[in-house]
Coordinates of C-alpha atoms and ligand atoms in Angstrom, one line a residue:
X197 CA -6.8 27.8 -13.4
X198 CA -10.5 25.7 -11.8
X199 CA -12.4 24.9 -15.3
X200 CA -16.3 25.2 -15.2
X201 CA -18.1 22.2 -13.7
X202 CA -15.0 21.1 -11.8
X203 CA -14.9 23.8 -9.0
X204 CA -18.2 22.6 -7.7
X205 CA -16.5 19.2 -7.5
X206 CA -13.8 20.9 -5.5
X207 CA -16.1 22.8 -3.4
X208 CA -17.8 19.3 -2.8
X209 CA -14.7 17.2 -1.6
X210 CA -12.9 20.2 0.5
X211 CA -9.2 18.8 0.4
X212 CA -8.3 17.6 3.2
X213 CA -4.7 18.8 4.7
X214 CA -1.8 17.6 6.6
X215 CA 0.1 20.3 8.6
X216 CA 4.0 19.0 8.2
X217 CA 6.2 20.2 11.1
X218 CA 7.2 23.5 9.6
X219 CA 3.6 24.7 9.9
X220 CA 3.1 24.3 6.4
X221 CA -0.3 22.4 5.6
X222 CA -0.6 20.4 2.0
X223 CA -2.8 18.3 0.4
X224 CA -3.7 15.1 1.8
X225 CA -4.0 13.6 -1.3
X226 CA -1.1 14.3 -3.8
X227 CA 0.1 12.9 -7.2
X228 CA 2.8 10.5 -7.8
X229 CA 4.7 10.9 -11.1
X230 CA 6.8 7.5 -11.3
X231 CA 7.1 6.6 -15.3
X232 CA 5.1 9.9 -16.8
X233 CA 7.3 11.2 -19.3
X234 CA 8.7 8.3 -20.9
X235 CA 6.2 7.4 -23.6
X236 CA 5.7 10.2 -25.8
X237 CA 2.3 9.0 -27.2
X238 CA 1.1 9.8 -23.6
X239 CA 2.4 13.0 -23.2
X240 CA -0.5 15.1 -23.6
X241 CA -3.0 12.5 -21.5
X242 CA -0.3 12.8 -18.8
X243 CA -0.1 16.0 -18.7
X244 CA -3.8 17.0 -18.5
X245 CA -4.3 14.1 -15.7
X246 CA -1.6 16.3 -13.7
X247 CA -3.7 19.5 -14.6
X248 CA -6.7 17.8 -13.5
X249 CA -5.6 16.9 -10.4
X250 CA -4.4 20.2 -9.6
X251 CA -8.2 21.4 -10.7
X252 CA -9.3 19.2 -8.3
X253 CA -6.7 20.4 -5.5
X254 CA -4.7 17.3 -5.7
X255 CA -1.8 19.7 -5.4
X256 CA 1.2 18.4 -4.0
X257 CA 3.3 16.8 -6.7
X258 CA 6.0 14.2 -5.9
X259 CA 9.4 13.4 -8.4
X260 CA 12.1 12.6 -8.8
X261 CA 15.9 13.3 -10.5
X262 CA 16.0 9.4 -10.7
X263 CA 12.6 8.9 -12.9
X264 CA 13.2 8.4 -16.2
X265 CA 16.4 10.1 -15.6
X266 CA 14.8 13.6 -15.2
X267 CA 12.1 13.3 -18.2
X268 CA 9.3 13.2 -15.3
X269 CA 10.5 16.4 -13.6
X270 CA 10.7 17.8 -17.1
X271 CA 6.8 16.7 -17.3
X272 CA 5.9 18.3 -14.1
X273 CA 7.6 21.4 -15.0
X274 CA 5.5 21.5 -18.0
X275 CA 2.1 20.4 -16.4
X276 CA 2.3 23.6 -13.7
X277 CA 3.7 26.2 -15.8
X278 CA 1.7 29.0 -14.8
X279 CA 0.4 27.1 -11.5
X280 CA 3.6 27.4 -9.7
X281 CA 1.8 29.3 -6.6
X282 CA -0.6 26.6 -6.4
X283 CA 1.0 23.0 -6.1
X284 CA 3.4 21.8 -3.8
X285 CA 6.7 20.6 -5.1
X286 CA 8.2 17.6 -4.2
X287 CA 11.2 16.1 -5.8
X288 CA 13.8 14.0 -4.6
X289 CA 17.9 13.5 -4.9
X290 CA 19.8 10.0 -5.2
X291 CA 21.8 8.6 -2.6
X292 CA 25.3 9.0 -4.2
X293 CA 23.9 12.8 -4.8
X294 CA 23.6 13.4 -1.1
X295 CA 27.1 15.4 -0.4
X296 CA 27.2 19.2 -0.6
X297 CA 28.5 20.1 -4.1
X298 CA 26.8 17.2 -5.3
X299 CA 23.4 18.1 -4.0
X300 CA 23.4 21.7 -5.4
X301 CA 24.3 20.3 -8.9
X302 CA 21.5 17.9 -8.5
X303 CA 19.2 20.5 -7.5
X304 CA 19.9 23.1 -10.0
X305 CA 18.9 20.0 -13.0
X306 CA 15.8 19.6 -10.9
X307 CA 14.8 23.1 -10.4
X308 CA 16.2 23.5 -14.4
X309 CA 14.0 20.7 -15.6
X310 CA 10.6 22.4 -12.9
X311 CA 11.3 25.3 -14.3
X312 CA 10.8 26.4 -11.0
X313 CA 12.7 28.9 -8.4
X314 CA 12.5 26.7 -5.2
X315 CA 11.7 23.4 -4.3
X316 CA 9.0 23.0 -1.7
X317 CA 10.3 19.4 -0.4
X318 CA 13.4 17.5 -1.5
X319 CA 13.5 14.5 0.1
X320 CA 16.6 11.6 -0.1
X321 CA 15.3 9.2 -2.0
X322 CA 16.6 6.4 -0.1
X323 CA 19.5 5.6 2.5
X324 CA 22.9 5.4 1.3
X325 CA 27.0 5.7 2.5
X326 CA 27.0 9.3 3.0
X327 CA 26.6 10.2 6.9
X328 CA 23.3 11.6 7.8
X329 CA 25.0 14.6 9.0
X330 CA 26.6 15.3 6.2
X331 CA 23.4 15.1 4.5
X332 CA 21.6 17.5 6.6
X333 CA 24.2 20.1 6.1
X334 CA 24.1 19.7 2.4
X335 CA 20.2 20.4 2.8
X336 CA 20.8 23.1 4.8
X337 CA 22.8 24.7 2.3
X338 CA 20.3 24.4 -0.4
X339 CA 17.5 25.9 2.1
X340 CA 20.0 29.2 2.3
X341 CA 20.8 29.6 -0.6
X342 CA 16.9 29.6 -1.4
X343 CA 16.7 26.5 -3.5
X344 CA 14.3 24.2 -1.4
X345 CA 12.2 25.4 1.4
X346 CA 12.0 22.1 3.3
X347 CA 13.7 18.4 3.6
X348 CA 12.9 15.0 4.2
X349 CA 13.4 11.5 3.7
X350 CA 12.3 8.5 1.9
X351 CA 12.7 4.7 2.7
X352 CA 14.2 5.2 5.9
X353 CA 13.1 2.1 8.8
X354 CA 12.3 3.5 12.1
X355 CA 15.7 2.5 13.4
X356 CA 17.5 5.0 11.0
X357 CA 14.9 8.2 11.2
X358 CA 16.1 7.9 15.0
X359 CA 19.1 7.6 13.7
X360 CA 18.6 10.8 11.8
X361 CA 17.2 12.8 14.7
X362 CA 20.4 11.9 16.5
X363 CA 22.5 13.9 14.1
X364 CA 22.9 17.9 14.5
X365 CA 19.4 19.7 12.3
X366 CA 18.6 16.2 11.7
X367 CA 15.2 16.3 13.5
X368 CA 14.3 18.4 10.6
X369 CA 13.1 16.2 8.4
X370 CA 9.5 16.7 7.0
X371 CA 8.1 13.5 6.3
X372 CA 9.3 9.9 5.4
X373 CA 8.2 8.8 1.8
X374 CA 7.2 4.9 2.6
X375 CA 6.0 2.2 0.5
X376 CA 2.2 1.8 2.7
X377 CA -1.1 0.2 1.1
X378 CA -3.5 -2.6 2.7
X379 CA -1.3 -5.2 1.3
X380 CA 2.1 -4.0 3.0
X381 CA 1.1 -2.8 6.1
X382 CA 4.6 -3.4 8.0
X383 CA 5.0 0.3 8.9
X384 CA 1.7 0.1 11.2
X385 CA 3.5 -1.6 13.5
X386 CA 7.1 0.5 14.6
X387 CA 7.7 3.6 12.0
X388 CA 4.0 5.3 11.6
X389 CA 3.5 5.3 16.2
X390 CA 7.3 6.7 15.6
X391 CA 6.8 8.9 13.7
X392 CA 3.3 9.9 14.8
X393 CA 4.5 11.0 18.5
X394 CA 7.0 13.5 16.6
X395 CA 4.3 14.7 14.7
X396 CA 6.2 13.6 11.6
X397 CA 3.6 12.7 8.8
X398 CA 4.4 9.6 6.7
X399 CA 3.9 10.0 3.1
X400 CA 2.1 6.8 1.6
X401 CA 3.8 5.8 -1.8
X402 CA 2.2 3.1 -4.3
X403 CA -1.0 3.0 -2.4
X404 CA -2.2 0.5 -5.7
X405 CA 0.8 -1.5 -5.5
X406 CA 1.0 -0.4 -8.8
X407 CA -2.0 -2.0 -9.9
X408 CA -2.2 -5.6 -8.4
X409 CA -3.9 -4.9 -5.7
X410 CA -7.4 -3.6 -7.0
X411 CA -8.0 -6.7 -8.4
X412 CA -8.2 -8.2 -4.7
X413 CA -11.4 -9.5 -4.0
X414 CA -12.1 -8.1 -0.7
X415 CA -11.0 -4.5 -1.6
X416 CA -13.4 -5.1 -5.0
X417 CA -16.2 -6.1 -2.1
X418 CA -15.5 -2.9 -0.4
X419 CA -16.0 -1.0 -3.6
X420 CA -19.2 -2.4 -4.3
X421 CA -20.9 -1.8 -1.2
X422 CA -20.4 2.0 -1.7
X423 CA -20.7 1.9 -5.6
X424 CA -17.0 3.3 -5.8
X425 CA -14.1 1.8 -7.9
X426 CA -11.8 -0.2 -5.9
X427 CA -9.1 2.2 -5.8
X428 CA -11.3 5.5 -4.0
X429 CA -11.9 2.7 -1.2
X430 CA -7.7 1.8 -1.5
X431 CA -6.9 5.6 -0.8
X432 CA -10.1 6.1 1.5
X433 CA -8.5 3.4 3.4
X434 CA -4.9 5.1 4.0
X435 CA -6.4 8.6 4.3
X436 CA -8.2 7.0 7.6
X437 CA -5.4 8.1 9.0
X438 CA -5.7 12.0 9.5
X439 CA -1.7 12.7 9.6
X440 CA -1.0 10.7 6.6
X441 CA -0.2 12.0 2.9
X442 CA -0.9 9.8 -0.1
X443 CA 0.4 10.1 -3.9
X444 CA -1.3 7.6 -6.4
X445 CA 0.2 8.1 -9.7
X446 CA -2.8 8.5 -12.4
X447 CA -2.1 9.6 -16.3
X448 CA -5.5 8.5 -17.0
X449 CA -8.9 11.2 -16.5
X450 CA -11.0 9.0 -15.4
X451 CA -8.9 7.7 -12.3
X452 CA -7.8 11.2 -11.5
X453 CA -11.5 11.5 -10.9
X454 CA -11.7 8.2 -9.1
X455 CA -8.8 9.1 -6.8
X456 CA -10.4 12.2 -5.6
X457 CA -13.6 10.6 -5.2
X458 CA -11.6 9.1 -2.1
X459 CA -12.4 12.3 -0.2
X460 CA -16.2 11.8 0.6
X461 CA -15.5 8.3 1.1
X462 CA -15.9 7.8 4.6
X463 CA -15.3 3.8 5.3
X464 CA -17.5 2.7 7.8
X465 CA -16.4 -0.3 10.9
X466 CA -17.7 -3.3 9.0
X467 CA -16.0 -1.9 5.7
X468 CA -12.8 -1.6 8.0
X469 CA -13.0 -5.1 9.3
X470 CA -13.5 -7.0 6.3
X471 CA -10.6 -5.3 5.0
X472 CA -8.7 -6.1 8.2
X473 CA -9.6 -9.8 7.6
X474 CA -8.1 -9.9 4.1
X475 CA -5.4 -7.7 5.0
X476 CA -3.7 -8.2 8.3
X477 CA -2.1 -5.9 10.3
X478 CA 1.2 -6.9 11.5
X479 CA 1.7 -8.9 14.8
X480 CA 5.6 -7.7 14.9
X481 CA 8.6 -6.0 13.5
X482 CA 9.2 -6.1 10.3
X483 CA 12.2 -4.8 7.6
X484 CA 10.8 -1.9 6.2
X485 CA 9.6 -2.9 2.5
X486 CA 10.1 -1.0 -0.9
X487 CA 8.3 -2.9 -3.7
Ligands
LIG1402 N1 10.3 7.1 -2.6 C1 10.4 6.1 -3.3 O1 11.2 5.2 -3.1 C2 9.3 5.7 -4.0 C3 8.7 4.1 -4.9 C4 7.8 4.0 -5.4 C5 6.9 4.9 -5.9 N2 7.1 6.6 -5.2 C6 6.3 7.7 -5.8 O2 4.5 7.6 -5.1 C7 3.6 7.5 -6.6 C8 2.6 6.0 -6.9 O3 3.1 5.0 -6.6 P1 3.3 3.8 -8.1 O4 3.3 4.9 -8.7 O5 4.6 3.4 -7.4 O6 2.1 3.2 -8.2 P2 0.5 3.1 -7.3 O7 0.3 4.6 -7.3 O8 0.5 2.3 -6.6 O9 -0.3 3.0 -8.7 C9 -0.3 3.1 -10.1 C10 -0.9 2.5 -10.8 O10 -2.4 2.5 -10.5 C11 -3.0 3.0 -12.1 N3 -4.0 3.9 -11.0 C12 -4.1 5.2 -10.7 N4 -5.6 5.9 -10.6 C13 -6.6 4.4 -11.1 C14 -7.4 4.1 -10.5 N5 -8.2 4.9 -10.3 N6 -8.2 3.1 -10.9 C15 -7.2 2.1 -11.7 N7 -6.2 2.2 -11.7 C16 -5.5 3.6 -11.5 C17 -2.2 3.5 -12.7 O11 -2.5 3.8 -13.9 P3 -2.5 5.1 -15.2 O12 -1.1 5.4 -14.8 O13 -2.7 4.4 -16.3 O14 -3.6 5.9 -14.5 C18 -0.9 3.1 -12.5 O15 -0.9 2.0 -13.3 C19 5.0 7.1 -7.5 O16 4.5 7.5 -8.9 C20 6.1 8.0 -7.3 O17 5.9 9.4 -7.3 C21 7.9 6.5 -4.4

């Protein structure tokens, strides 16, 4: 439900959308939930932050069975109760659960914690030892059972996603969720162009490097120029890619508002040049980073 005063803000910053290969159009600016649900004293604030995010149109919510051993999914389930139709729910399965029977059990557990009947997008959290064709078959079985709508991967580099595309049904992956922020730009060299050519949106995680990025001088300078928070600039910089989704985690209401403001910020050529000077783009291939 949109509360008074927020409706107009939400309209002002109309949500930018990104189209997945399946045709679903999802919010480009979503919400991450790693480390939420761990501290009972922060629980109310964390739930309020997710709900404010939904009010503002940050309706893609990312979680994982791994986060807090399910506590994040449980908290997300509580935050979205009664609002299931407003959100696009993403959760992730452990690599050691990426076989048919184990994935079925893991998915049932996630559905129970999230209190929903189906997951919108179910991702393999990182590459593991299970052959990719068996993982694809496990995802397909869950789709047939109506428990997940779409599936994708996370932390796959360009070689691995190419291998995924080589197995039967592997080209149905809807996204690759990877680390991407100003100080970690390696994917611009190969993974991003590879995915872009095939219209597979990247989902960028840890857009603030979990916090330290926001204290960098060059970012603060651009933020000062626009009279916005450093976080707003960091997100606008990622969303300069029209085909990228980004999932900042914010458990404070002010943080959610500052993140939402990125939808209204257009960085100038001068801003982008200054940021490139401080955070150089890659000059060659680099191994995919996860932290
Ligand atoms: N697939 C993967 O392997 C993987 C790995 C890492 C993360 N992820 C996903 O990506 C999400 C985001 O990444 P992350 O949690 O690692 O880190 P992040 O989003 O880069 O940073 C989160 C930190 O930034 C703070 N913050 C948020 N908005 C802010 C603002 N406007 N101003 C100042 N500080 C702000 C948060 O504080 P408060 O919480 O106090 O507001 C929190 O301490 C995760 O939550 C998770 O869903 C996926």
